[in-house]
mmCIF file of N, CA and C in Angstrom:
data_model
loop_
_atom_site.group_PDB
_atom_site.id
_atom_site.type_symbol
_atom_site.label_atom_id
_atom_site.label_comp_id
_atom_site.label_asym_id
_atom_site.label_seq_id
_atom_site.Cartn_x
_atom_site.Cartn_y
_atom_site.Cartn_z
ATOM 1 N N MET P 218 -180.774 -241.822 -125.566
ATOM 2 C CA MET P 218 -179.716 -241.526 -124.616
ATOM 3 C C MET P 218 -179.350 -240.052 -124.672
ATOM 4 N N SER P 219 -179.224 -239.484 -125.879
ATOM 5 C CA SER P 219 -178.839 -238.080 -126.002
ATOM 6 C C SER P 219 -179.898 -237.179 -125.357
ATOM 7 N N LYS P 220 -181.151 -237.525 -125.526
ATOM 8 C CA LYS P 220 -182.233 -236.738 -124.935
ATOM 9 C C LYS P 220 -182.105 -236.704 -123.411
ATOM 10 N N HIS P 221 -181.831 -237.861 -122.826
ATOM 11 C CA HIS P 221 -181.689 -237.955 -121.366
ATOM 12 C C HIS P 221 -180.496 -237.140 -120.886
ATOM 13 N N ILE P 222 -179.386 -237.218 -121.574
ATOM 14 C CA ILE P 222 -178.172 -236.482 -121.188
ATOM 15 C C ILE P 222 -178.444 -234.978 -121.210
ATOM 16 N N VAL P 223 -179.089 -234.511 -122.281
ATOM 17 C CA VAL P 223 -179.363 -233.075 -122.409
ATOM 18 C C VAL P 223 -180.406 -232.635 -121.375
ATOM 19 N N GLU P 224 -181.410 -233.460 -121.128
ATOM 20 C CA GLU P 224 -182.407 -233.111 -120.099
ATOM 21 C C GLU P 224 -181.766 -232.996 -118.734
ATOM 22 N N GLN P 225 -180.865 -233.922 -118.398
ATOM 23 C CA GLN P 225 -180.185 -233.866 -117.111
ATOM 24 C C GLN P 225 -179.327 -232.592 -116.991
ATOM 25 N N ALA P 226 -178.618 -232.247 -118.052
ATOM 26 C CA ALA P 226 -177.795 -231.038 -118.043
ATOM 27 C C ALA P 226 -178.674 -229.799 -117.880
ATOM 28 N N LYS P 227 -179.802 -229.790 -118.563
ATOM 29 C CA LYS P 227 -180.711 -228.635 -118.463
ATOM 30 C C LYS P 227 -181.296 -228.513 -117.057
ATOM 31 N N GLU P 228 -181.727 -229.621 -116.485
ATOM 32 C CA GLU P 228 -182.287 -229.609 -115.116
ATOM 33 C C GLU P 228 -181.267 -229.116 -114.103
ATOM 34 N N GLN P 229 -180.023 -229.511 -114.290
ATOM 35 C CA GLN P 229 -178.964 -229.146 -113.344
ATOM 36 C C GLN P 229 -178.234 -227.861 -113.737
ATOM 37 N N GLN P 230 -178.660 -227.275 -114.842
ATOM 38 C CA GLN P 230 -178.067 -226.050 -115.366
ATOM 39 C C GLN P 230 -176.550 -226.209 -115.499
ATOM 40 N N GLN P 231 -176.159 -227.284 -116.177
ATOM 41 C CA GLN P 231 -174.736 -227.622 -116.349
ATOM 42 C C GLN P 231 -174.398 -227.760 -117.840
ATOM 43 N N ALA P 232 -173.139 -227.585 -118.146
ATOM 44 C CA ALA P 232 -172.642 -227.875 -119.476
ATOM 45 C C ALA P 232 -172.417 -229.390 -119.580
ATOM 46 N N ILE P 233 -172.163 -229.858 -120.803
ATOM 47 C CA ILE P 233 -171.904 -231.280 -121.016
ATOM 48 C C ILE P 233 -170.464 -231.430 -121.492
ATOM 49 N N ALA P 234 -169.662 -232.172 -120.749
ATOM 50 C CA ALA P 234 -168.288 -232.445 -121.147
ATOM 51 C C ALA P 234 -168.259 -233.810 -121.828
ATOM 52 N N LEU P 235 -167.740 -233.856 -123.046
ATOM 53 C CA LEU P 235 -167.646 -235.102 -123.803
ATOM 54 C C LEU P 235 -166.202 -235.390 -124.133
ATOM 55 N N GLU P 236 -165.825 -236.640 -123.935
ATOM 56 C CA GLU P 236 -164.493 -237.073 -124.345
ATOM 57 C C GLU P 236 -164.394 -237.000 -125.860
ATOM 58 N N ASP P 237 -163.330 -236.411 -126.345
ATOM 59 C CA ASP P 237 -163.092 -236.352 -127.791
ATOM 60 C C ASP P 237 -162.607 -237.714 -128.249
ATOM 61 N N LEU P 238 -163.485 -238.450 -128.919
ATOM 62 C CA LEU P 238 -163.176 -239.829 -129.301
ATOM 63 C C LEU P 238 -162.714 -239.960 -130.740
ATOM 64 N N THR P 239 -162.212 -238.901 -131.313
ATOM 65 C CA THR P 239 -161.709 -238.943 -132.681
ATOM 66 C C THR P 239 -160.641 -240.024 -132.798
ATOM 67 N N GLY P 240 -160.808 -240.928 -133.734
ATOM 68 C CA GLY P 240 -159.841 -241.998 -133.967
ATOM 69 C C GLY P 240 -159.914 -243.173 -133.014
ATOM 70 N N ILE P 241 -160.993 -243.271 -132.233
ATOM 71 C CA ILE P 241 -161.069 -244.345 -131.236
ATOM 72 C C ILE P 241 -161.058 -245.734 -131.877
ATOM 73 N N ARG P 242 -161.711 -245.884 -133.009
ATOM 74 C CA ARG P 242 -161.736 -247.197 -133.646
ATOM 75 C C ARG P 242 -160.350 -247.635 -134.051
ATOM 76 N N ASP P 243 -159.563 -246.716 -134.561
ATOM 77 C CA ASP P 243 -158.190 -247.055 -134.945
ATOM 78 C C ASP P 243 -157.360 -247.461 -133.726
ATOM 79 N N ARG P 244 -157.581 -246.777 -132.614
ATOM 80 C CA ARG P 244 -156.810 -247.073 -131.405
ATOM 81 C C ARG P 244 -157.267 -248.356 -130.744
ATOM 82 N N THR P 245 -158.561 -248.663 -130.753
ATOM 83 C CA THR P 245 -159.063 -249.808 -130.002
ATOM 84 C C THR P 245 -159.172 -251.072 -130.812
ATOM 85 N N ASN P 246 -159.246 -251.020 -132.119
ATOM 86 C CA ASN P 246 -159.343 -252.263 -132.900
ATOM 87 C C ASN P 246 -158.105 -253.137 -132.711
ATOM 88 N N ARG P 247 -156.997 -252.536 -132.393
ATOM 89 C CA ARG P 247 -155.774 -253.301 -132.194
ATOM 90 C C ARG P 247 -155.797 -254.056 -130.874
ATOM 91 N N LYS P 248 -156.699 -253.696 -129.972
ATOM 92 C CA LYS P 248 -156.682 -254.245 -128.627
ATOM 93 C C LYS P 248 -157.804 -255.238 -128.375
ATOM 94 N N ILE P 249 -158.664 -255.463 -129.340
ATOM 95 C CA ILE P 249 -159.769 -256.385 -129.104
ATOM 96 C C ILE P 249 -159.659 -257.584 -130.033
ATOM 97 N N ARG P 250 -160.305 -258.640 -129.649
ATOM 98 C CA ARG P 250 -160.263 -259.856 -130.450
ATOM 99 C C ARG P 250 -160.959 -259.651 -131.775
ATOM 100 N N LYS P 251 -160.450 -260.309 -132.799
ATOM 101 C CA LYS P 251 -161.002 -260.201 -134.126
ATOM 102 C C LYS P 251 -162.498 -260.570 -134.143
ATOM 103 N N SER P 252 -162.854 -261.581 -133.345
ATOM 104 C CA SER P 252 -164.246 -262.029 -133.309
ATOM 105 C C SER P 252 -165.198 -260.988 -132.730
ATOM 106 N N ARG P 253 -164.654 -259.991 -132.004
ATOM 107 C CA ARG P 253 -165.518 -258.967 -131.389
ATOM 108 C C ARG P 253 -165.501 -257.677 -132.170
ATOM 109 N N ARG P 254 -164.682 -257.558 -133.200
ATOM 110 C CA ARG P 254 -164.575 -256.295 -133.929
ATOM 111 C C ARG P 254 -165.859 -255.899 -134.645
ATOM 112 N N GLY P 255 -166.620 -256.880 -135.108
ATOM 113 C CA GLY P 255 -167.878 -256.569 -135.793
ATOM 114 C C GLY P 255 -168.813 -255.784 -134.897
ATOM 115 N N MET P 256 -168.984 -256.251 -133.678
ATOM 116 C CA MET P 256 -169.838 -255.558 -132.721
ATOM 117 C C MET P 256 -169.218 -254.197 -132.372
ATOM 118 N N HIS P 257 -167.919 -254.189 -132.175
ATOM 119 C CA HIS P 257 -167.204 -252.953 -131.830
ATOM 120 C C HIS P 257 -167.387 -251.887 -132.894
ATOM 121 N N ASN P 258 -167.337 -252.261 -134.157
ATOM 122 C CA ASN P 258 -167.428 -251.293 -135.245
ATOM 123 C C ASN P 258 -168.839 -250.771 -135.477
ATOM 124 N N THR P 259 -169.812 -251.328 -134.771
ATOM 125 C CA THR P 259 -171.168 -250.784 -134.922
ATOM 126 C C THR P 259 -171.429 -249.644 -133.930
ATOM 127 N N TRP P 260 -170.481 -249.414 -133.002
ATOM 128 C CA TRP P 260 -170.660 -248.305 -132.070
ATOM 129 C C TRP P 260 -170.683 -247.004 -132.882
ATOM 130 N N SER P 261 -171.583 -246.142 -132.580
ATOM 131 C CA SER P 261 -171.692 -244.899 -133.322
ATOM 132 C C SER P 261 -171.363 -243.704 -132.438
ATOM 133 N N PHE P 262 -170.123 -243.556 -132.139
ATOM 134 C CA PHE P 262 -169.685 -242.459 -131.268
ATOM 135 C C PHE P 262 -170.028 -241.107 -131.884
ATOM 136 N N TYR P 263 -169.735 -240.971 -133.169
ATOM 137 C CA TYR P 263 -169.970 -239.700 -133.840
ATOM 138 C C TYR P 263 -171.454 -239.357 -133.830
ATOM 139 N N GLN P 264 -172.299 -240.331 -134.098
ATOM 140 C CA GLN P 264 -173.734 -240.068 -134.146
ATOM 141 C C GLN P 264 -174.258 -239.629 -132.766
ATOM 142 N N LEU P 265 -173.844 -240.318 -131.717
ATOM 143 C CA LEU P 265 -174.274 -239.933 -130.370
ATOM 144 C C LEU P 265 -173.819 -238.511 -130.051
ATOM 145 N N ARG P 266 -172.578 -238.219 -130.358
ATOM 146 C CA ARG P 266 -172.074 -236.858 -130.110
ATOM 147 C C ARG P 266 -172.854 -235.837 -130.914
ATOM 148 N N ALA P 267 -173.121 -236.145 -132.185
ATOM 149 C CA ALA P 267 -173.883 -235.220 -133.022
ATOM 150 C C ALA P 267 -175.284 -234.978 -132.457
ATOM 151 N N TYR P 268 -175.944 -236.019 -132.002
ATOM 152 C CA TYR P 268 -177.275 -235.869 -131.392
ATOM 153 C C TYR P 268 -177.192 -235.003 -130.136
ATOM 154 N N ILE P 269 -176.209 -235.295 -129.292
ATOM 155 C CA ILE P 269 -176.062 -234.508 -128.067
ATOM 156 C C ILE P 269 -175.810 -233.048 -128.390
ATOM 157 N N GLU P 270 -174.898 -232.783 -129.350
ATOM 158 C CA GLU P 270 -174.586 -231.404 -129.702
ATOM 159 C C GLU P 270 -175.798 -230.687 -130.282
ATOM 160 N N TYR P 271 -176.554 -231.363 -131.132
ATOM 161 C CA TYR P 271 -177.742 -230.771 -131.753
ATOM 162 C C TYR P 271 -178.784 -230.432 -130.679
ATOM 163 N N LYS P 272 -179.101 -231.400 -129.829
ATOM 164 C CA LYS P 272 -180.130 -231.197 -128.810
ATOM 165 C C LYS P 272 -179.671 -230.203 -127.748
ATOM 166 N N ALA P 273 -178.399 -230.226 -127.418
ATOM 167 C CA ALA P 273 -177.868 -229.278 -126.437
ATOM 168 C C ALA P 273 -177.920 -227.848 -126.982
ATOM 169 N N ALA P 274 -177.595 -227.678 -128.253
ATOM 170 C CA ALA P 274 -177.662 -226.352 -128.865
ATOM 171 C C ALA P 274 -179.083 -225.806 -128.813
ATOM 172 N N ARG P 275 -180.052 -226.652 -129.118
ATOM 173 C CA ARG P 275 -181.455 -226.237 -129.064
ATOM 174 C C ARG P 275 -181.893 -225.871 -127.646
ATOM 175 N N ALA P 276 -181.290 -226.524 -126.663
ATOM 176 C CA ALA P 276 -181.646 -226.264 -125.260
ATOM 177 C C ALA P 276 -180.777 -225.182 -124.623
ATOM 178 N N GLY P 277 -179.810 -224.662 -125.383
ATOM 179 C CA GLY P 277 -178.920 -223.637 -124.854
ATOM 180 C C GLY P 277 -177.871 -224.169 -123.893
ATOM 181 N N ILE P 278 -177.511 -225.436 -124.068
ATOM 182 C CA ILE P 278 -176.510 -226.097 -123.208
ATOM 183 C C ILE P 278 -175.189 -226.164 -123.950
ATOM 184 N N GLU P 279 -174.108 -225.779 -123.287
ATOM 185 C CA GLU P 279 -172.779 -225.815 -123.885
ATOM 186 C C GLU P 279 -172.234 -227.244 -123.859
ATOM 187 N N VAL P 280 -171.626 -227.673 -124.964
ATOM 188 C CA VAL P 280 -170.949 -228.967 -125.038
ATOM 189 C C VAL P 280 -169.447 -228.686 -125.134
ATOM 190 N N ILE P 281 -168.705 -229.318 -124.239
ATOM 191 C CA ILE P 281 -167.266 -229.051 -124.133
ATOM 192 C C ILE P 281 -166.484 -230.310 -124.503
ATOM 193 N N PRO P 282 -165.683 -230.253 -125.577
ATOM 194 C CA PRO P 282 -164.857 -231.409 -125.913
ATOM 195 C C PRO P 282 -163.657 -231.475 -124.979
ATOM 196 N N VAL P 283 -163.355 -232.674 -124.500
ATOM 197 C CA VAL P 283 -162.248 -232.875 -123.545
ATOM 198 C C VAL P 283 -161.261 -233.876 -124.133
ATOM 199 N N ASN P 284 -160.003 -233.499 -124.128
ATOM 200 C CA ASN P 284 -158.932 -234.382 -124.571
ATOM 201 C C ASN P 284 -158.895 -235.582 -123.605
ATOM 202 N N PRO P 285 -158.997 -236.806 -124.113
ATOM 203 C CA PRO P 285 -159.036 -237.961 -123.217
ATOM 204 C C PRO P 285 -157.690 -238.398 -122.645
ATOM 205 N N ALA P 286 -156.609 -237.732 -123.036
ATOM 206 C CA ALA P 286 -155.283 -238.137 -122.562
ATOM 207 C C ALA P 286 -155.233 -238.194 -121.040
ATOM 208 N N TRP P 287 -154.816 -239.330 -120.526
ATOM 209 C CA TRP P 287 -154.578 -239.574 -119.091
ATOM 210 C C TRP P 287 -155.836 -239.654 -118.240
ATOM 211 N N THR P 288 -157.013 -239.437 -118.798
ATOM 212 C CA THR P 288 -158.216 -239.367 -117.961
ATOM 213 C C THR P 288 -158.537 -240.668 -117.257
ATOM 214 N N SER P 289 -158.168 -241.801 -117.825
ATOM 215 C CA SER P 289 -158.479 -243.060 -117.165
ATOM 216 C C SER P 289 -157.319 -243.582 -116.318
ATOM 217 N N GLN P 290 -156.157 -242.967 -116.413
ATOM 218 C CA GLN P 290 -155.007 -243.430 -115.618
ATOM 219 C C GLN P 290 -154.694 -242.519 -114.440
ATOM 220 N N MET P 291 -155.325 -241.365 -114.407
ATOM 221 C CA MET P 291 -155.070 -240.420 -113.330
ATOM 222 C C MET P 291 -156.152 -240.539 -112.255
ATOM 223 N N CYS P 292 -155.757 -240.567 -111.013
ATOM 224 C CA CYS P 292 -156.699 -240.697 -109.911
ATOM 225 C C CYS P 292 -157.593 -239.450 -109.837
ATOM 226 N N SER P 293 -158.894 -239.680 -109.845
ATOM 227 C CA SER P 293 -159.832 -238.555 -109.746
ATOM 228 C C SER P 293 -159.875 -237.963 -108.338
ATOM 229 N N ASN P 294 -159.276 -238.641 -107.393
ATOM 230 C CA ASN P 294 -159.247 -238.158 -106.019
ATOM 231 C C ASN P 294 -158.031 -237.268 -105.736
ATOM 232 N N CYS P 295 -156.832 -237.708 -106.176
ATOM 233 C CA CYS P 295 -155.617 -236.954 -105.827
ATOM 234 C C CYS P 295 -154.780 -236.554 -107.050
ATOM 235 N N TRP P 296 -155.187 -236.930 -108.229
ATOM 236 C CA TRP P 296 -154.538 -236.624 -109.501
ATOM 237 C C TRP P 296 -153.191 -237.324 -109.684
ATOM 238 N N HIS P 297 -152.905 -238.302 -108.900
ATOM 239 C CA HIS P 297 -151.695 -239.093 -109.041
ATOM 240 C C HIS P 297 -151.924 -240.097 -110.179
ATOM 241 N N ILE P 298 -150.875 -240.483 -110.880
ATOM 242 C CA ILE P 298 -150.997 -241.508 -111.895
ATOM 243 C C ILE P 298 -151.100 -242.853 -111.213
ATOM 244 N N GLY P 299 -152.217 -243.527 -111.423
ATOM 245 C CA GLY P 299 -152.440 -244.827 -110.812
ATOM 246 C C GLY P 299 -152.290 -245.930 -111.838
ATOM 247 N N SER P 300 -152.739 -247.119 -111.504
ATOM 248 C CA SER P 300 -152.658 -248.218 -112.449
ATOM 249 C C SER P 300 -154.040 -248.680 -112.805
ATOM 250 N N ARG P 301 -154.215 -248.892 -114.097
ATOM 251 C CA ARG P 301 -155.480 -249.377 -114.609
ATOM 252 C C ARG P 301 -155.244 -250.806 -115.123
ATOM 253 N N SER P 302 -156.079 -251.707 -114.673
ATOM 254 C CA SER P 302 -156.018 -253.075 -115.118
ATOM 255 C C SER P 302 -157.419 -253.454 -115.570
ATOM 256 N N GLY P 303 -157.644 -253.421 -116.861
ATOM 257 C CA GLY P 303 -158.991 -253.682 -117.382
ATOM 258 C C GLY P 303 -159.955 -252.650 -116.884
ATOM 259 N N VAL P 304 -160.986 -253.070 -116.158
ATOM 260 C CA VAL P 304 -161.991 -252.144 -115.671
ATOM 261 C C VAL P 304 -161.672 -251.617 -114.256
ATOM 262 N N HIS P 305 -160.561 -252.035 -113.696
ATOM 263 C CA HIS P 305 -160.215 -251.647 -112.328
ATOM 264 C C HIS P 305 -159.138 -250.561 -112.328
ATOM 265 N N PHE P 306 -159.344 -249.557 -111.495
ATOM 266 C CA PHE P 306 -158.346 -248.510 -111.301
ATOM 267 C C PHE P 306 -157.942 -248.506 -109.834
ATOM 268 N N ARG P 307 -156.638 -248.416 -109.612
ATOM 269 C CA ARG P 307 -156.133 -248.318 -108.234
ATOM 270 C C ARG P 307 -155.057 -247.248 -108.177
ATOM 271 N N CYS P 308 -155.189 -246.390 -107.191
ATOM 272 C CA CYS P 308 -154.202 -245.329 -106.990
ATOM 273 C C CYS P 308 -153.228 -245.764 -105.900
ATOM 274 N N SER P 309 -151.951 -245.775 -106.240
ATOM 275 C CA SER P 309 -150.937 -246.160 -105.250
ATOM 276 C C SER P 309 -150.620 -245.023 -104.282
ATOM 277 N N ASN P 310 -151.097 -243.838 -104.605
ATOM 278 C CA ASN P 310 -150.837 -242.685 -103.716
ATOM 279 C C ASN P 310 -151.866 -242.584 -102.589
ATOM 280 N N CYS P 311 -153.163 -242.565 -102.933
ATOM 281 C CA CYS P 311 -154.189 -242.372 -101.905
ATOM 282 C C CYS P 311 -154.979 -243.655 -101.613
ATOM 283 N N GLY P 312 -154.743 -244.712 -102.392
ATOM 284 C CA GLY P 312 -155.432 -245.981 -102.162
ATOM 285 C C GLY P 312 -156.811 -246.094 -102.749
ATOM 286 N N ALA P 313 -157.251 -245.083 -103.500
ATOM 287 C CA ALA P 313 -158.577 -245.126 -104.122
ATOM 288 C C ALA P 313 -158.661 -246.309 -105.076
ATOM 289 N N GLU P 314 -159.788 -247.012 -105.021
ATOM 290 C CA GLU P 314 -160.052 -248.117 -105.935
ATOM 291 C C GLU P 314 -161.457 -247.930 -106.488
ATOM 292 N N LEU P 315 -161.568 -247.854 -107.805
ATOM 293 C CA LEU P 315 -162.872 -247.707 -108.405
ATOM 294 C C LEU P 315 -162.855 -248.207 -109.838
ATOM 295 N N HIS P 316 -164.025 -248.275 -110.433
ATOM 296 C CA HIS P 316 -164.147 -248.686 -111.824
ATOM 297 C C HIS P 316 -163.393 -247.668 -112.681
ATOM 298 N N ALA P 317 -162.572 -248.142 -113.592
ATOM 299 C CA ALA P 317 -161.735 -247.262 -114.385
ATOM 300 C C ALA P 317 -162.561 -246.275 -115.216
ATOM 301 N N ASP P 318 -163.723 -246.709 -115.718
ATOM 302 C CA ASP P 318 -164.563 -245.819 -116.503
ATOM 303 C C ASP P 318 -165.164 -244.711 -115.638
ATOM 304 N N VAL P 319 -165.517 -245.042 -114.414
ATOM 305 C CA VAL P 319 -166.041 -244.030 -113.471
ATOM 306 C C VAL P 319 -164.939 -243.030 -113.168
ATOM 307 N N ASN P 320 -163.745 -243.521 -112.895
ATOM 308 C CA ASN P 320 -162.595 -242.653 -112.647
ATOM 309 C C ASN P 320 -162.370 -241.719 -113.829
ATOM 310 N N GLY P 321 -162.375 -242.262 -115.039
ATOM 311 C CA GLY P 321 -162.189 -241.454 -116.232
ATOM 312 C C GLY P 321 -163.292 -240.420 -116.419
ATOM 313 N N ALA P 322 -164.536 -240.832 -116.169
ATOM 314 C CA ALA P 322 -165.669 -239.920 -116.298
ATOM 315 C C ALA P 322 -165.587 -238.748 -115.327
ATOM 316 N N VAL P 323 -165.163 -239.033 -114.100
ATOM 317 C CA VAL P 323 -164.997 -237.952 -113.120
ATOM 318 C C VAL P 323 -163.913 -236.990 -113.579
ATOM 319 N N ASN P 324 -162.827 -237.526 -114.123
ATOM 320 C CA ASN P 324 -161.753 -236.664 -114.636
ATOM 321 C C ASN P 324 -162.226 -235.830 -115.823
ATOM 322 N N ILE P 325 -163.012 -236.416 -116.699
ATOM 323 C CA ILE P 325 -163.538 -235.669 -117.842
ATOM 324 C C ILE P 325 -164.442 -234.544 -117.355
ATOM 325 N N ALA P 326 -165.278 -234.831 -116.380
ATOM 326 C CA ALA P 326 -166.144 -233.794 -115.794
ATOM 327 C C ALA P 326 -165.314 -232.679 -115.160
ATOM 328 N N THR P 327 -164.232 -233.058 -114.483
ATOM 329 C CA THR P 327 -163.359 -232.083 -113.837
ATOM 330 C C THR P 327 -162.691 -231.187 -114.867
ATOM 331 N N VAL P 328 -162.198 -231.793 -115.935
ATOM 332 C CA VAL P 328 -161.574 -231.002 -117.018
ATOM 333 C C VAL P 328 -162.622 -230.119 -117.658
ATOM 334 N N GLY P 329 -163.812 -230.654 -117.936
ATOM 335 C CA GLY P 329 -164.886 -229.853 -118.499
ATOM 336 C C GLY P 329 -165.224 -228.651 -117.643
ATOM 337 N N ALA P 330 -165.317 -228.862 -116.342
ATOM 338 C CA ALA P 330 -165.609 -227.763 -115.410
ATOM 339 C C ALA P 330 -164.495 -226.707 -115.462
ATOM 340 N N ALA P 331 -163.241 -227.181 -115.548
ATOM 341 C CA ALA P 331 -162.127 -226.252 -115.631
ATOM 342 C C ALA P 331 -162.194 -225.417 -116.913
ATOM 343 N N LEU P 332 -162.635 -226.043 -117.999
ATOM 344 C CA LEU P 332 -162.736 -225.347 -119.264
ATOM 345 C C LEU P 332 -163.872 -224.333 -119.255
ATOM 346 N N VAL P 333 -164.912 -224.584 -118.480
ATOM 347 C CA VAL P 333 -166.014 -223.620 -118.358
ATOM 348 C C VAL P 333 -165.568 -222.430 -117.501
ATOM 349 N N THR P 334 -164.907 -222.710 -116.396
ATOM 350 C CA THR P 334 -164.522 -221.641 -115.493
ATOM 351 C C THR P 334 -163.253 -220.926 -115.916
ATOM 352 N N ARG P 335 -162.427 -221.567 -116.736
ATOM 353 C CA ARG P 335 -161.193 -220.965 -117.220
ATOM 354 C C ARG P 335 -161.152 -221.128 -118.735
ATOM 355 N N PRO P 336 -161.969 -220.330 -119.468
ATOM 356 C CA PRO P 336 -162.088 -220.519 -120.907
ATOM 357 C C PRO P 336 -160.808 -220.284 -121.704
ATOM 358 N N GLU P 337 -159.782 -219.708 -121.079
ATOM 359 C CA GLU P 337 -158.530 -219.526 -121.824
ATOM 360 C C GLU P 337 -157.839 -220.851 -122.113
ATOM 361 N N TYR P 338 -158.249 -221.923 -121.414
ATOM 362 C CA TYR P 338 -157.708 -223.250 -121.711
ATOM 363 C C TYR P 338 -158.445 -223.832 -122.895
ATOM 364 N N SER P 339 -157.713 -224.390 -123.829
ATOM 365 C CA SER P 339 -158.347 -225.174 -124.880
ATOM 366 C C SER P 339 -158.312 -226.617 -124.398
ATOM 367 N N PRO P 340 -159.077 -227.535 -125.018
ATOM 368 C CA PRO P 340 -159.015 -228.930 -124.598
ATOM 369 C C PRO P 340 -157.611 -229.529 -124.652
ATOM 370 N N LEU P 341 -156.767 -228.983 -125.494
ATOM 371 C CA LEU P 341 -155.408 -229.516 -125.596
ATOM 372 C C LEU P 341 -154.436 -228.839 -124.624
ATOM 373 N N GLN P 342 -154.891 -227.758 -123.976
ATOM 374 C CA GLN P 342 -154.018 -227.052 -123.061
ATOM 375 C C GLN P 342 -154.433 -227.218 -121.608
ATOM 376 N N CYS P 343 -155.477 -227.994 -121.374
ATOM 377 C CA CYS P 343 -155.952 -228.170 -120.012
ATOM 378 C C CYS P 343 -154.843 -228.750 -119.147
ATOM 379 N N PRO P 344 -154.705 -228.308 -117.915
ATOM 380 C CA PRO P 344 -153.597 -228.744 -117.088
ATOM 381 C C PRO P 344 -153.636 -230.209 -116.645
ATOM 382 N N LEU P 345 -154.775 -230.875 -116.778
ATOM 383 C CA LEU P 345 -154.849 -232.276 -116.327
ATOM 384 C C LEU P 345 -153.868 -233.181 -117.061
ATOM 385 N N PRO P 346 -153.853 -233.204 -118.414
ATOM 386 C CA PRO P 346 -152.861 -234.046 -119.091
ATOM 387 C C PRO P 346 -151.420 -233.626 -118.795
ATOM 388 N N GLN P 347 -151.185 -232.328 -118.674
ATOM 389 C CA GLN P 347 -149.841 -231.848 -118.379
ATOM 390 C C GLN P 347 -149.407 -232.338 -116.986
ATOM 391 N N ARG P 348 -150.309 -232.253 -116.038
ATOM 392 C CA ARG P 348 -149.987 -232.715 -114.678
ATOM 393 C C ARG P 348 -149.715 -234.224 -114.671
ATOM 394 N N ALA P 349 -150.460 -234.950 -115.468
ATOM 395 C CA ALA P 349 -150.245 -236.395 -115.545
ATOM 396 C C ALA P 349 -148.855 -236.696 -116.115
ATOM 397 N N ALA P 350 -148.476 -235.968 -117.143
ATOM 398 C CA ALA P 350 -147.177 -236.185 -117.749
ATOM 399 C C ALA P 350 -146.058 -235.872 -116.767
ATOM 400 N N GLU P 351 -146.236 -234.796 -116.002
ATOM 401 C CA GLU P 351 -145.232 -234.423 -115.011
ATOM 402 C C GLU P 351 -145.123 -235.470 -113.922
ATOM 403 N N ALA P 352 -146.265 -236.003 -113.499
ATOM 404 C CA ALA P 352 -146.258 -237.025 -112.436
ATOM 405 C C ALA P 352 -145.622 -238.322 -112.921
ATOM 406 N N ALA P 353 -145.823 -238.650 -114.200
ATOM 407 C CA ALA P 353 -145.295 -239.880 -114.750
ATOM 408 C C ALA P 353 -143.803 -239.763 -115.047
ATOM 409 N N GLY P 354 -143.353 -238.524 -115.330
ATOM 410 C CA GLY P 354 -141.979 -238.314 -115.779
ATOM 411 C C GLY P 354 -141.024 -238.280 -114.688
#
């Protein structure tokens, strides 16, 4: 998978934006059934990221860590805070309805692009999470 991701980025001459998944197991183990935790704990987020970073570095591709805050709850179309119910995302502002993971991935790509074009932003200072907080508040 990492090889394919890096090859696609190289072909398209693009950087790779990755969600910073530090602590994901701690956050998600509380939300899944005990019977499914064994499978869940075999996910190797760190290993996939390490492979992508290694192969991207060899190919001269930049890897950009993105703070995941609000990425799955904010509409990728209008940046309004929408509602996520399982795998479904719906925006009450513009009416967009899409898979929540697709919505989050588009937002991660948008933040990654902003970090490439505006390098003064760190992943924790990117305006997307701030805008989400303002919209929710």
